[in-house]
mmCIF file of C-alpha atoms in Angstrom:
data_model
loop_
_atom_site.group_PDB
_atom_site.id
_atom_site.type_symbol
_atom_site.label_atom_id
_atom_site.label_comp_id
_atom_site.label_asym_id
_atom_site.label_seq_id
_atom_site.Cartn_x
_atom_site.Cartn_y
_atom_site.Cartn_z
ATOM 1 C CA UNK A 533 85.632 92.780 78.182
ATOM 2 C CA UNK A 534 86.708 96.022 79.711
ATOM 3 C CA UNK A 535 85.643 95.033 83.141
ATOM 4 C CA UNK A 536 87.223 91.669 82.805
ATOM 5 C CA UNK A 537 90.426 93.433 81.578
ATOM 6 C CA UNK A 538 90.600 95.696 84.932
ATOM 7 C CA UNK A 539 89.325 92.404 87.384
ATOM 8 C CA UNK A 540 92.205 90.654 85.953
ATOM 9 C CA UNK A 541 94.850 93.580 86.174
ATOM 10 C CA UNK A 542 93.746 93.804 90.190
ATOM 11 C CA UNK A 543 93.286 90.034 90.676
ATOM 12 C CA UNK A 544 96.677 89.344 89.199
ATOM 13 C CA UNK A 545 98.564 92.139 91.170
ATOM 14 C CA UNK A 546 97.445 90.865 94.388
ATOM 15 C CA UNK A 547 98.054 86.852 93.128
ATOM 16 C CA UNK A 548 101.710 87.929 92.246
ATOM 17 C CA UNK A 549 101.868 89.516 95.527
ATOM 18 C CA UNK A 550 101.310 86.460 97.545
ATOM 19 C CA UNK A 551 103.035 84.372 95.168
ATOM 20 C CA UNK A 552 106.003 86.232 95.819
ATOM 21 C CA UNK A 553 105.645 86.370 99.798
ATOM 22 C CA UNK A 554 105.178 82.511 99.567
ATOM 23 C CA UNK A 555 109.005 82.705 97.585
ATOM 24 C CA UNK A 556 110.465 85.213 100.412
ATOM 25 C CA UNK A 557 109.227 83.195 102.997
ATOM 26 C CA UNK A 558 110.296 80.306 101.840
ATOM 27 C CA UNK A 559 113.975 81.490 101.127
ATOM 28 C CA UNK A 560 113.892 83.444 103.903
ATOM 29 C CA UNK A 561 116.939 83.415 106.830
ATOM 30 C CA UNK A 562 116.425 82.699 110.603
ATOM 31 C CA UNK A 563 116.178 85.790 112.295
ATOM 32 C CA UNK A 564 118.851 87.055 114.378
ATOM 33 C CA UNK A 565 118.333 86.556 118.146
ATOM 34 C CA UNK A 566 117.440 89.262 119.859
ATOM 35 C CA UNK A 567 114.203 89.248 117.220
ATOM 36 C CA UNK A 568 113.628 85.863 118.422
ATOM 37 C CA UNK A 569 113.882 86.744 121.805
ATOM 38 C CA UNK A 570 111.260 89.745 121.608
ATOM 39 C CA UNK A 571 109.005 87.512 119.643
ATOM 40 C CA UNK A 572 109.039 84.871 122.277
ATOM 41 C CA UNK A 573 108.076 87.544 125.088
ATOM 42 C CA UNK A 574 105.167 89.284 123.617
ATOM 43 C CA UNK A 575 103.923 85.888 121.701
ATOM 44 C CA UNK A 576 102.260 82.960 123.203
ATOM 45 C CA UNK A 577 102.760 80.132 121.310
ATOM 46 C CA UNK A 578 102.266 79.080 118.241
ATOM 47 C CA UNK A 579 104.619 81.414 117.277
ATOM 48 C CA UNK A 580 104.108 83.062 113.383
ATOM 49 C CA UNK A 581 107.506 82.303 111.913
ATOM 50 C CA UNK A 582 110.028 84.936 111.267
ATOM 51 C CA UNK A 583 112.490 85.215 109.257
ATOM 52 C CA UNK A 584 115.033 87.846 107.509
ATOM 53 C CA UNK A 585 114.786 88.524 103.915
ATOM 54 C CA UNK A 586 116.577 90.484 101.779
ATOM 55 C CA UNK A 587 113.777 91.486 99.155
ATOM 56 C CA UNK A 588 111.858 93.506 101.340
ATOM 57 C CA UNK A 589 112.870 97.441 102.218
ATOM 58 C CA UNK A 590 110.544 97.638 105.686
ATOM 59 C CA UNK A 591 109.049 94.471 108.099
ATOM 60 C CA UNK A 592 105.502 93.219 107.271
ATOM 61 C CA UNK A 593 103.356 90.320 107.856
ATOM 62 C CA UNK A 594 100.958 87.953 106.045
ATOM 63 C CA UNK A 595 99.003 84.803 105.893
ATOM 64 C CA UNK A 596 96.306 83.073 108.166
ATOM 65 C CA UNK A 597 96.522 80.994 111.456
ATOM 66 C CA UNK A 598 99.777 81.684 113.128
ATOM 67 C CA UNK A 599 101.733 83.773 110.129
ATOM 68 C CA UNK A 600 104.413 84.709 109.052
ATOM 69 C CA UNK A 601 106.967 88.333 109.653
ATOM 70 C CA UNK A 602 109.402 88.678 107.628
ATOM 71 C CA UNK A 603 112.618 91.346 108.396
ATOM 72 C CA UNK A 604 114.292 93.159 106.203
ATOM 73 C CA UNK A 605 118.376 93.895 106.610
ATOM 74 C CA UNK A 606 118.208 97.093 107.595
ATOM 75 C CA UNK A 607 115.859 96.245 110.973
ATOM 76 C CA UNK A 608 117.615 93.332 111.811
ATOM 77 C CA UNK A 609 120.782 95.690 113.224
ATOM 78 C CA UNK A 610 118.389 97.432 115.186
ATOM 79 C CA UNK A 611 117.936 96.741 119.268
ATOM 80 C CA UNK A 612 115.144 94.899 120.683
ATOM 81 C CA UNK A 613 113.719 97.812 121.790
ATOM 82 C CA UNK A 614 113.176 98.288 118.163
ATOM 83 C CA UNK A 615 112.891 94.931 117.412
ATOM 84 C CA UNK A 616 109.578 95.144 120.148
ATOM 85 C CA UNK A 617 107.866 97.893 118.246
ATOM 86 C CA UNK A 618 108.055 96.182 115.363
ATOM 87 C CA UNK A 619 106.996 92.567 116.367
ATOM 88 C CA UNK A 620 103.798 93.932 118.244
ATOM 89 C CA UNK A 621 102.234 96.271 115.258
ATOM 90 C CA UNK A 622 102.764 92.926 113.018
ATOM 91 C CA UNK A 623 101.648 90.585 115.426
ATOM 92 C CA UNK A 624 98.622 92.667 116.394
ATOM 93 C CA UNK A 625 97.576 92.253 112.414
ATOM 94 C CA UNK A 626 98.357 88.344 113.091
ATOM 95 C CA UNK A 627 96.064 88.440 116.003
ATOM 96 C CA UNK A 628 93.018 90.485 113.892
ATOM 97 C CA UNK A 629 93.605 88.240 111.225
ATOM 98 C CA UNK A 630 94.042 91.507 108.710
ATOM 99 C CA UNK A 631 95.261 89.767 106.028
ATOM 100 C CA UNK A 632 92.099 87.746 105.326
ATOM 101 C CA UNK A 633 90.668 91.479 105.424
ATOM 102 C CA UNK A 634 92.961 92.555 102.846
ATOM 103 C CA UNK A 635 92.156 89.112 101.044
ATOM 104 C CA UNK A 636 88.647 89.924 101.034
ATOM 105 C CA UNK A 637 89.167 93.938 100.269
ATOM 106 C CA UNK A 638 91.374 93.243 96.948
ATOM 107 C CA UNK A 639 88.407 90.370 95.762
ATOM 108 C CA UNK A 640 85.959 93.546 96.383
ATOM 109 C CA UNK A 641 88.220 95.649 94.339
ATOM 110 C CA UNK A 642 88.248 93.410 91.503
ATOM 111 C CA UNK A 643 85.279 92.932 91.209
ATOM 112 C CA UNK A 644 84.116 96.779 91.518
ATOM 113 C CA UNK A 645 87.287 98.130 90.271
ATOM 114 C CA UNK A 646 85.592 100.683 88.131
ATOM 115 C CA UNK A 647 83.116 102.361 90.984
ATOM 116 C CA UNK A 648 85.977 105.453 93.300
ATOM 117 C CA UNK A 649 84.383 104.722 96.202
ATOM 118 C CA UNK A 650 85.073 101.032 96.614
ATOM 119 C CA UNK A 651 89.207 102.397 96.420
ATOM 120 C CA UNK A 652 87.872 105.107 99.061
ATOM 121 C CA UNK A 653 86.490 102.411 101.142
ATOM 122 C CA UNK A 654 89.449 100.390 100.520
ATOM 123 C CA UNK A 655 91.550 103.476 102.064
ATOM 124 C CA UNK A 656 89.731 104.566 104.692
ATOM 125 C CA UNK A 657 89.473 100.492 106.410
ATOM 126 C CA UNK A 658 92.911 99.790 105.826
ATOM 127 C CA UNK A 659 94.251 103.084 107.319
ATOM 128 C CA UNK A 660 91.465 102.609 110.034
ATOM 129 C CA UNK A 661 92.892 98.924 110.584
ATOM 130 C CA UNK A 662 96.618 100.256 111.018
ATOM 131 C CA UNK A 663 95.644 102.252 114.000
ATOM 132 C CA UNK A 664 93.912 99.484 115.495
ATOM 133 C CA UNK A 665 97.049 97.457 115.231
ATOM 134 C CA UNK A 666 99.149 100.476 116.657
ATOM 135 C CA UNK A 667 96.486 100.791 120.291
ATOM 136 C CA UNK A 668 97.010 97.045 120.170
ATOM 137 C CA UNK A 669 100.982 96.900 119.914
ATOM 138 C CA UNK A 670 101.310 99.962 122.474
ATOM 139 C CA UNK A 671 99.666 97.528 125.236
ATOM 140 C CA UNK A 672 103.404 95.788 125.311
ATOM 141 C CA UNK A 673 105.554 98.706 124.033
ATOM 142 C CA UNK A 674 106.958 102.265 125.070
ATOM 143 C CA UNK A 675 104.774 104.368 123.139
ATOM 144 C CA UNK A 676 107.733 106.719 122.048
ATOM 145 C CA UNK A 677 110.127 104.300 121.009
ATOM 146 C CA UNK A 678 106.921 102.893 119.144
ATOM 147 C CA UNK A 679 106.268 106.266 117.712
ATOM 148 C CA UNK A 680 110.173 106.506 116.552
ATOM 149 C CA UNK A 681 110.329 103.227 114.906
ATOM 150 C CA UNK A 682 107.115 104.037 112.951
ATOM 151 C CA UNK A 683 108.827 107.638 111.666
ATOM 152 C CA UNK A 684 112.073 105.765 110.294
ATOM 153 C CA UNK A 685 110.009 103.210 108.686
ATOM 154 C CA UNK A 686 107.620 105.878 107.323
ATOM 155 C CA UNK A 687 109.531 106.295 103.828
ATOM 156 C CA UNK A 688 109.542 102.418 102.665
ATOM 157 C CA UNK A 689 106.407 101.248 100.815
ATOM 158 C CA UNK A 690 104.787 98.153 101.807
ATOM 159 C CA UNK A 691 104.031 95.109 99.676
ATOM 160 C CA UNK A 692 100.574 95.125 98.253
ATOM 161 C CA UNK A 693 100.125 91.537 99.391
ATOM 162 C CA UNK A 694 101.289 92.491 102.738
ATOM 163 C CA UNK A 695 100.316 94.042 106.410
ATOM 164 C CA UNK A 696 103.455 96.406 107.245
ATOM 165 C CA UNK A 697 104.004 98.959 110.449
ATOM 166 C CA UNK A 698 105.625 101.054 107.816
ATOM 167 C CA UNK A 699 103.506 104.509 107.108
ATOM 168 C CA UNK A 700 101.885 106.086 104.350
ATOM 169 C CA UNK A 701 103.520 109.788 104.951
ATOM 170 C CA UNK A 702 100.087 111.003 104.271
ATOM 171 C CA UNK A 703 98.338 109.322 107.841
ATOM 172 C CA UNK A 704 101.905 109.599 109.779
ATOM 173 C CA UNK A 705 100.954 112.887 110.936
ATOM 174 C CA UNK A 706 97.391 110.883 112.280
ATOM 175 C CA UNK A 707 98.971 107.833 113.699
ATOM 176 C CA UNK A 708 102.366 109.615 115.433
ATOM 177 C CA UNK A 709 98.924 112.073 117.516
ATOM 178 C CA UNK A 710 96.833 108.876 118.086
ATOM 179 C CA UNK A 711 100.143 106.996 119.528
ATOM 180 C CA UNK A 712 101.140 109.861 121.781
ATOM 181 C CA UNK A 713 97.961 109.988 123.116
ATOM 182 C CA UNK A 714 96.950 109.056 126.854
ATOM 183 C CA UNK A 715 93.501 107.830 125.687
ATOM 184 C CA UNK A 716 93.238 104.220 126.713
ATOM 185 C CA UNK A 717 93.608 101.611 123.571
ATOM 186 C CA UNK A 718 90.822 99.792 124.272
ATOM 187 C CA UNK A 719 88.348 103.060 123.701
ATOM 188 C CA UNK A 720 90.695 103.737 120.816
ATOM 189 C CA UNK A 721 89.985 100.481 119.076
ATOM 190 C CA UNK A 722 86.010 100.873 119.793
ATOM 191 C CA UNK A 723 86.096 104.086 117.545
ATOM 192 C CA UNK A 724 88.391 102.715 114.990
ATOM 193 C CA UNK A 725 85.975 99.573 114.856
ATOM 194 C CA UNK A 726 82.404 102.287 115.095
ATOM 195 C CA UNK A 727 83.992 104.287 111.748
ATOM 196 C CA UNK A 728 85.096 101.290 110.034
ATOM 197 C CA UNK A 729 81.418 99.942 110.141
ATOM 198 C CA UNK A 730 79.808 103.123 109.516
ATOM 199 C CA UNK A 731 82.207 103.040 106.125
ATOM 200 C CA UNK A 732 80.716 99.439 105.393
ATOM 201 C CA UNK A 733 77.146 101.044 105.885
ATOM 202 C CA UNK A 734 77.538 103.864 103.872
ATOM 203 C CA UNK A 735 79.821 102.967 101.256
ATOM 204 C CA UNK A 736 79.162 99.680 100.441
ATOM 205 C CA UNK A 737 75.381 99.905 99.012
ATOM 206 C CA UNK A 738 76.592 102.864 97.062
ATOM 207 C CA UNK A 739 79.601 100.685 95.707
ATOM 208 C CA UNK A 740 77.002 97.834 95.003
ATOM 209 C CA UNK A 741 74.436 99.983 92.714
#
């Protein structure tokens, strides 16, 4: 009964999560134009749909095939240099299909929600998976207006149902050096996806027993 009681506390959580994001969305604003215009240039089509919404504090992302990104007021006043930095981090989750990964990280939680090191592994792959998304987004983007967008957004929390470009202050510090570095993305997202499966094949029989 106890472990039911947590599975249901974490399973819930997330369900109210996208059951919300399904509401935003759906109530959700057309997006001003110069956001449209950005997302046109760096996205082939079909396009995720964006929209503005007024329930959310920082941008973020969700769902499977093309997507959706949703805006929230404050970024939609913001130029489409701006607008850029943000539309590549979220469309570079679109593109690695991170949400499913999230989908499939929360079920894992639920079900193990007792055992620390499934939340550890939980951390470590979804902070692992933001910089994979940043040294994809800085193939189309300035790196340091990419690195300034990421510091204002750095004090709004994301959604727990949600990808967002917005921070946790405790990896800024990480991200802002990997982003200003000159190493080439592509060897950037090789280590990223080396540590992320050396977390799977260390942590995950532990988690299991």
């Amino acid at each position: 009964m106890a472990w039911l009681f947590g599975a249901v506390i974490v399973a819930g959580r997330f369900g109210l999560g996208v059951a919300a994001l399904m509401v935003w969305t759906g109530e959700g604003r057309a997006a001003p134009a110069v956001w449209r215009r950005a997302l046109e240039r760096l996205a082939p089509k079909p396009r995720p749909r964006l929209v503005e919404s007024d329930r959310i504090q920082s941008p973020l992302s969700w769902g499977l095939c093309s997507g959706a990104i949703l805006i929230d007021p404050d970024s939609r006043a913001r130029d489409e240099v701006a607008a850029s930095a943000i539309l590549a981090h979220e469309l570079a989750h679109l593109k690695r299909r991170d949400w499913l990964f999230l989908l499939l990280s929360r079920m894992a939680l639920a079900l193990f929600w007792f055992n620390p090191l499934v939340w550890m592994l939980h951390r470590g792959l979804a902070e692992l998976t933001e910089e994979a998304a940043d040294a994809i987004a800085l193939e189309s983007v300035d790196r340091q207006a990419y690195a300034r967008t990421l510091v204002r957004l750095a004090s709004h929390p994301s959604p727990v149902a949600a990808t967002a470009m917005a921070a946790d202050v405790r990896t800024l510090k990480t991200r802002i050096a990997a982003i200003m570095t000159d190493r080439p993305a592509p060897r950037r997202r090789l280590a990223v996806a080396l540590t992320a499966l050396g977390l799977v094949a260390v942590a995950t029989p532990l988690a299991a027993v």
